[in-house]
Every structure is written in structure tokens, then in C-alpha cells.
mmCIF file of C-alpha atoms in Angstrom:
data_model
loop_
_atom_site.group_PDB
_atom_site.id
_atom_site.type_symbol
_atom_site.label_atom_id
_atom_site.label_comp_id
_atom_site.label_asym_id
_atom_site.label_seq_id
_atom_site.Cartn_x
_atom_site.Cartn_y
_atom_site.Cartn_z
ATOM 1 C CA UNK S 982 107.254 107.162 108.620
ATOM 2 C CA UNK S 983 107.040 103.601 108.147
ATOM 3 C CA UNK S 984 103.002 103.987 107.023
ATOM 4 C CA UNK S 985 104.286 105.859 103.775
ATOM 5 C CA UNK S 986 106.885 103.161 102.846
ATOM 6 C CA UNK S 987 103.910 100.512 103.226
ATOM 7 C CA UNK S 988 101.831 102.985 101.260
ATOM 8 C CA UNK S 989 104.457 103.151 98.833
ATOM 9 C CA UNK S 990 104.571 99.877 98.287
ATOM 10 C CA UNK S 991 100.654 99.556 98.104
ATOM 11 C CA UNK S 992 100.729 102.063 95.474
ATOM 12 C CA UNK S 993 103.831 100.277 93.376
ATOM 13 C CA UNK S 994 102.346 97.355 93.650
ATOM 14 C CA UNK S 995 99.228 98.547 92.076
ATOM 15 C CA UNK S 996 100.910 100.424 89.430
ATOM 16 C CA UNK S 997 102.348 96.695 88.397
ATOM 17 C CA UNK S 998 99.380 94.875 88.329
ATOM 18 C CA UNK S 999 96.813 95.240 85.732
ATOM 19 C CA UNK S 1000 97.245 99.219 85.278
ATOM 20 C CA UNK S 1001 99.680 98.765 81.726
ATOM 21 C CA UNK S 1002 97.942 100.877 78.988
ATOM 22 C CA UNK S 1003 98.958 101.391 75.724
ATOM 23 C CA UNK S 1004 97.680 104.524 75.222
ATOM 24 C CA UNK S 1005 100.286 107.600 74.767
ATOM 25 C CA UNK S 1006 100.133 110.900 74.886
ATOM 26 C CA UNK S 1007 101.669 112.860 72.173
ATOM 27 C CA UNK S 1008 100.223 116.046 73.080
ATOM 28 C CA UNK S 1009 102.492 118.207 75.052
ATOM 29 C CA UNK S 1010 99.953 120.834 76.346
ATOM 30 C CA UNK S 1011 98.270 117.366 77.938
ATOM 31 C CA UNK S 1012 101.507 116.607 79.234
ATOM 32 C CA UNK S 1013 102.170 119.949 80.688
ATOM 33 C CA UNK S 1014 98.740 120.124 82.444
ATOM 34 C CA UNK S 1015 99.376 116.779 83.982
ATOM 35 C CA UNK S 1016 102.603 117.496 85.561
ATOM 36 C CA UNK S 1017 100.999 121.033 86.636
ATOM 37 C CA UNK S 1018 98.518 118.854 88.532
ATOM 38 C CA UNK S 1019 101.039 116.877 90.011
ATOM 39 C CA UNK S 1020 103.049 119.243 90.569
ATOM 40 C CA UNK S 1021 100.214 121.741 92.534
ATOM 41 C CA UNK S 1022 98.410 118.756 94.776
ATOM 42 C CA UNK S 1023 101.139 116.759 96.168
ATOM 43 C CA UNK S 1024 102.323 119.413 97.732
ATOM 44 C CA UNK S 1025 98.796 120.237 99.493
ATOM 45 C CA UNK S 1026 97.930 117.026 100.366
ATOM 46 C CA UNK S 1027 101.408 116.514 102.040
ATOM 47 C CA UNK S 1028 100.333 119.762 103.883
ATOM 48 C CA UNK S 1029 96.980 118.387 104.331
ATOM 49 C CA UNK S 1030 98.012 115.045 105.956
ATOM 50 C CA UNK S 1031 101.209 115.693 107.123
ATOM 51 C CA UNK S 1032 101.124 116.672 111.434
ATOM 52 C CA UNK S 1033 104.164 117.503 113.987
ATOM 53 C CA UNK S 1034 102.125 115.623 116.485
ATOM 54 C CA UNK S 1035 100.094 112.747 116.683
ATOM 55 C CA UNK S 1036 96.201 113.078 115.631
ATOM 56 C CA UNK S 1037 93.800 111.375 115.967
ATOM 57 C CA UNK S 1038 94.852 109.368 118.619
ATOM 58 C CA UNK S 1039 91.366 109.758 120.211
ATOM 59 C CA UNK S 1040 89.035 109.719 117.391
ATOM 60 C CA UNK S 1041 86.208 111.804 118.506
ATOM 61 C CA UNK S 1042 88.441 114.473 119.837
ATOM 62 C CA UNK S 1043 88.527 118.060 118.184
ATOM 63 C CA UNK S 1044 91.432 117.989 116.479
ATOM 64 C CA UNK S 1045 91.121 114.950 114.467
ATOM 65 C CA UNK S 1046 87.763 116.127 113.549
ATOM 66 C CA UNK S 1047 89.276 119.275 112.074
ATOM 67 C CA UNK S 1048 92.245 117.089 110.481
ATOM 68 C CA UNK S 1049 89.728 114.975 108.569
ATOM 69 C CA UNK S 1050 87.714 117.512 107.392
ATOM 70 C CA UNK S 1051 90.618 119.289 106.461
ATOM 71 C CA UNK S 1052 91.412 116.295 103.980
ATOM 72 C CA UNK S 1053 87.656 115.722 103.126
ATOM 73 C CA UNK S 1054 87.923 119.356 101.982
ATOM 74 C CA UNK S 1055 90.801 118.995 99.918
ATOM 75 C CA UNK S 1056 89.043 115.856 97.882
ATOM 76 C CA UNK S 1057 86.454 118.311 96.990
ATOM 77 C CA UNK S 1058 89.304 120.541 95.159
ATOM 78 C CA UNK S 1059 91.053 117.965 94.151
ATOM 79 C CA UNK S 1060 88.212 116.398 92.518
ATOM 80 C CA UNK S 1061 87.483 119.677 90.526
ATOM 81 C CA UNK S 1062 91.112 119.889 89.383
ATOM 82 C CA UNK S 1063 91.233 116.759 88.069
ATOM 83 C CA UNK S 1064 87.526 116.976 85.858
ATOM 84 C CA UNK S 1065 89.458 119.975 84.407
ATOM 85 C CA UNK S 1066 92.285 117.707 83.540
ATOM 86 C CA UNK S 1067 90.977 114.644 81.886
ATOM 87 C CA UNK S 1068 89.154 112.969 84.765
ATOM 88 C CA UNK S 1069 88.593 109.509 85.780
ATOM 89 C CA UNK S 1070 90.281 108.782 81.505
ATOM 90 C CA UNK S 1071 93.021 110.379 83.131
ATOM 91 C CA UNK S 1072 93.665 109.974 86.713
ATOM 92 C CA UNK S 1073 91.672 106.263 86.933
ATOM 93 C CA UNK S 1074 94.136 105.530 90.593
ATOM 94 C CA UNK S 1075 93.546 108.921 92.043
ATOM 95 C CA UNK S 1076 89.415 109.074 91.580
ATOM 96 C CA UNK S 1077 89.373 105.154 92.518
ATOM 97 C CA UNK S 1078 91.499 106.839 96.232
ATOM 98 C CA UNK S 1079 89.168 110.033 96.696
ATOM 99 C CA UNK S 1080 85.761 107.652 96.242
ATOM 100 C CA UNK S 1081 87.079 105.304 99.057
ATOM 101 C CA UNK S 1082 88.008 108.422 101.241
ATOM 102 C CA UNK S 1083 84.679 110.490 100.034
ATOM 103 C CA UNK S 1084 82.542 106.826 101.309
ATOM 104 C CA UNK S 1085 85.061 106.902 104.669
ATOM 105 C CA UNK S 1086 83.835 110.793 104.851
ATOM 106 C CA UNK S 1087 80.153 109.766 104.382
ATOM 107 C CA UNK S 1088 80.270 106.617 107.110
ATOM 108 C CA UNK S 1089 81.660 109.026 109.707
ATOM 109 C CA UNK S 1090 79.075 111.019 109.397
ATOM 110 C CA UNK S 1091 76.287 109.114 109.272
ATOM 111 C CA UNK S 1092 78.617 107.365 112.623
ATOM 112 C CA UNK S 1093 78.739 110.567 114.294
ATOM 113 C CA UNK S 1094 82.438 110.155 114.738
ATOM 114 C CA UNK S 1095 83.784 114.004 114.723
ATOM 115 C CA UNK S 1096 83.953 115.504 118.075
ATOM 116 C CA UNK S 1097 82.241 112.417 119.489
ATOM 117 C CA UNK S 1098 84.136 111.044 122.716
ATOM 118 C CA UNK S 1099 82.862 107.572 122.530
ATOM 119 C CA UNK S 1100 83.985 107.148 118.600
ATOM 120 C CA UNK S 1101 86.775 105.405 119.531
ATOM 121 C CA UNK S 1102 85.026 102.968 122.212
ATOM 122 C CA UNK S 1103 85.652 99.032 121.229
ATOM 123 C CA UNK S 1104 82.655 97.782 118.622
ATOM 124 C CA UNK S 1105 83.158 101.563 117.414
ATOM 125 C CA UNK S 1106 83.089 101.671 113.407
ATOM 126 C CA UNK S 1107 84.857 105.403 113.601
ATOM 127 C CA UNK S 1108 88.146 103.762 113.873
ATOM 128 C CA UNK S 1109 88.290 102.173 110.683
ATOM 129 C CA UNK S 1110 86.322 105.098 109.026
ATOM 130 C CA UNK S 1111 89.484 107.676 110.394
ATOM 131 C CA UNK S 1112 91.849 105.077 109.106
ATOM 132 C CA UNK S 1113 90.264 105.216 105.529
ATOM 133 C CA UNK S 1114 90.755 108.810 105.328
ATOM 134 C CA UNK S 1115 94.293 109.449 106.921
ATOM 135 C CA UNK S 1116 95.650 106.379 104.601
ATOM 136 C CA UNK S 1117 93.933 107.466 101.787
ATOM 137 C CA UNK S 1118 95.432 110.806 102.082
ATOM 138 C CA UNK S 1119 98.752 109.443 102.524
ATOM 139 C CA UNK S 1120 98.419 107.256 98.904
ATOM 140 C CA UNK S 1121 96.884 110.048 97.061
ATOM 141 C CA UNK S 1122 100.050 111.761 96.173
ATOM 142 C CA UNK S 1123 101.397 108.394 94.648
ATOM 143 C CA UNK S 1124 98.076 107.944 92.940
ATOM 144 C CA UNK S 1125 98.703 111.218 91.156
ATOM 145 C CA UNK S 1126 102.427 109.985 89.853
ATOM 146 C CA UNK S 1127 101.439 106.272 88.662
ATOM 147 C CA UNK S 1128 98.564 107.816 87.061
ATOM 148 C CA UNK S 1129 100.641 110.763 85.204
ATOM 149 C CA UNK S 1130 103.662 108.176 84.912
ATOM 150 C CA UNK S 1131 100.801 105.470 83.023
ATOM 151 C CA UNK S 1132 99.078 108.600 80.926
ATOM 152 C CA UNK S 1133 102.332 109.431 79.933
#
């Protein structure tokens, strides 16, 4: 559990850094579909990256290729959802997160890392490509509150 208190604090320490904005939102149907958002997607992307046992251990192996396009799937919805809701004008931290994991997505394919044995050999760029995705996961649902909290 320790990776979500350092995401956490990733996330925190974004929200205090150059993200104040002095635009309000005095529209409460806005409101309401923001917090719906929230409200929907943290719960699936908890589901999403969330495992009783360790994955992706062994990067090439079956079930971490299914975990990770299980999340790469889940960008694509999320995505959707949140053109409906206001977009990047809206949700600036959480599209900046899902175009870092979408390029992670795109490197390990073009690296052949899902279901390949050797993705995980030294020199391997898989590794880091895995990484991108699982932590990006993990920081999306706090994207989603600094960016409702900031809209707000």
C-alpha cells in the first residue's frame, strides 16, 4: 500500500503547484455531472488496478498482459466520459495521466511486451512501459478529485 501514499503525495503535490485557477463554477448541473464522474470512475479504476495477488511480477506473463489491457481498456471509457463532461477544460490532470498511460500502452506494443517471456530480461524497455501503466492507474483516481476539487 505504500505505492498509493507516494502516489498520493505525487498527486497533492501537483495539485499545489501551478494548478490554482480562478475560474468557478456556478452552475450546479456542471457541478452535479462532475461529481457523477467522480463518483462512477474511481470506483472502476480501483477495480481495474486493484489485485489480491501480485501481477505482473513477470512482465511478459499472461496475466499481466490481461491486467494492462484491462486498464488500457478502461482509458478508452474513461476518455469518452470525460469529452462528455467538459474535457481536457475540465479534467486538465486526468487527460495529462491517460496520455502518459495511452503512450506506455503504445511503447508496449510496438515492444512486444504482452505475453512475451523475455519482456522482463535486463536492457528490456517493458519494465518501465508496465510501470507507466500500473502507476498511472493508481494516480488516476486522484487526478479525477484535484481536477473536480480545482473546477469547483
Amino acid at each position: 500500500m505504500h505505492h498509493r501514499t507516494g502516489m498520493a503525495a505525487l498527486v497533492a503535490a501537483l495539485a499545489l503547484t501551478g494548478c490554482s485557477s480562478s475560474q468557478g463554477s456556478s452552475d450546479k448541473s456542471s457541478d452535479n455531472k462532475q461529481s457523477a464522474l467522480s463518483d462512477e470512475w474511481i470506483p472502476k479504476l480501483e477495480t481495474a488496478t486493484t489485485t489480491e495477488d501480485p501481477i505482473c511480477n513477470e512482465v511478459g506473463d499472461q496475466a499481466c498482459a490481461e491486467h494492462l489491457t484491462g486498464i488500457a481498456l478502461l482509458m478508452t471509457d474513461l476518455r469518452e466520459a470525460i469529452d462528455e463532461a467538459g474535457g481536457l477544460d475540465a479534467y486538465p490532470r486526468t487527460v495529462r495521466e491517460i496520455a502518459k498511460i495511452d503512450e506506455a500502452v503504445e511503447a508496449c506494443t510496438e515492444h512486444e511486451c504482452l505475453a512475451d517471456e523475455n519482456a522482463g530480461n535486463a536492457g528490456s524497455p517493458c519494465p518501465d512501459d508496465v510501470y507507466t501503466i500500473r502507476s498511472g492507474g493508481d494516480v488516476l483516481p486522484f487526478a479525477l478529485q484535484v481536477d473536480e476539487l480545482k473546477g469547483n
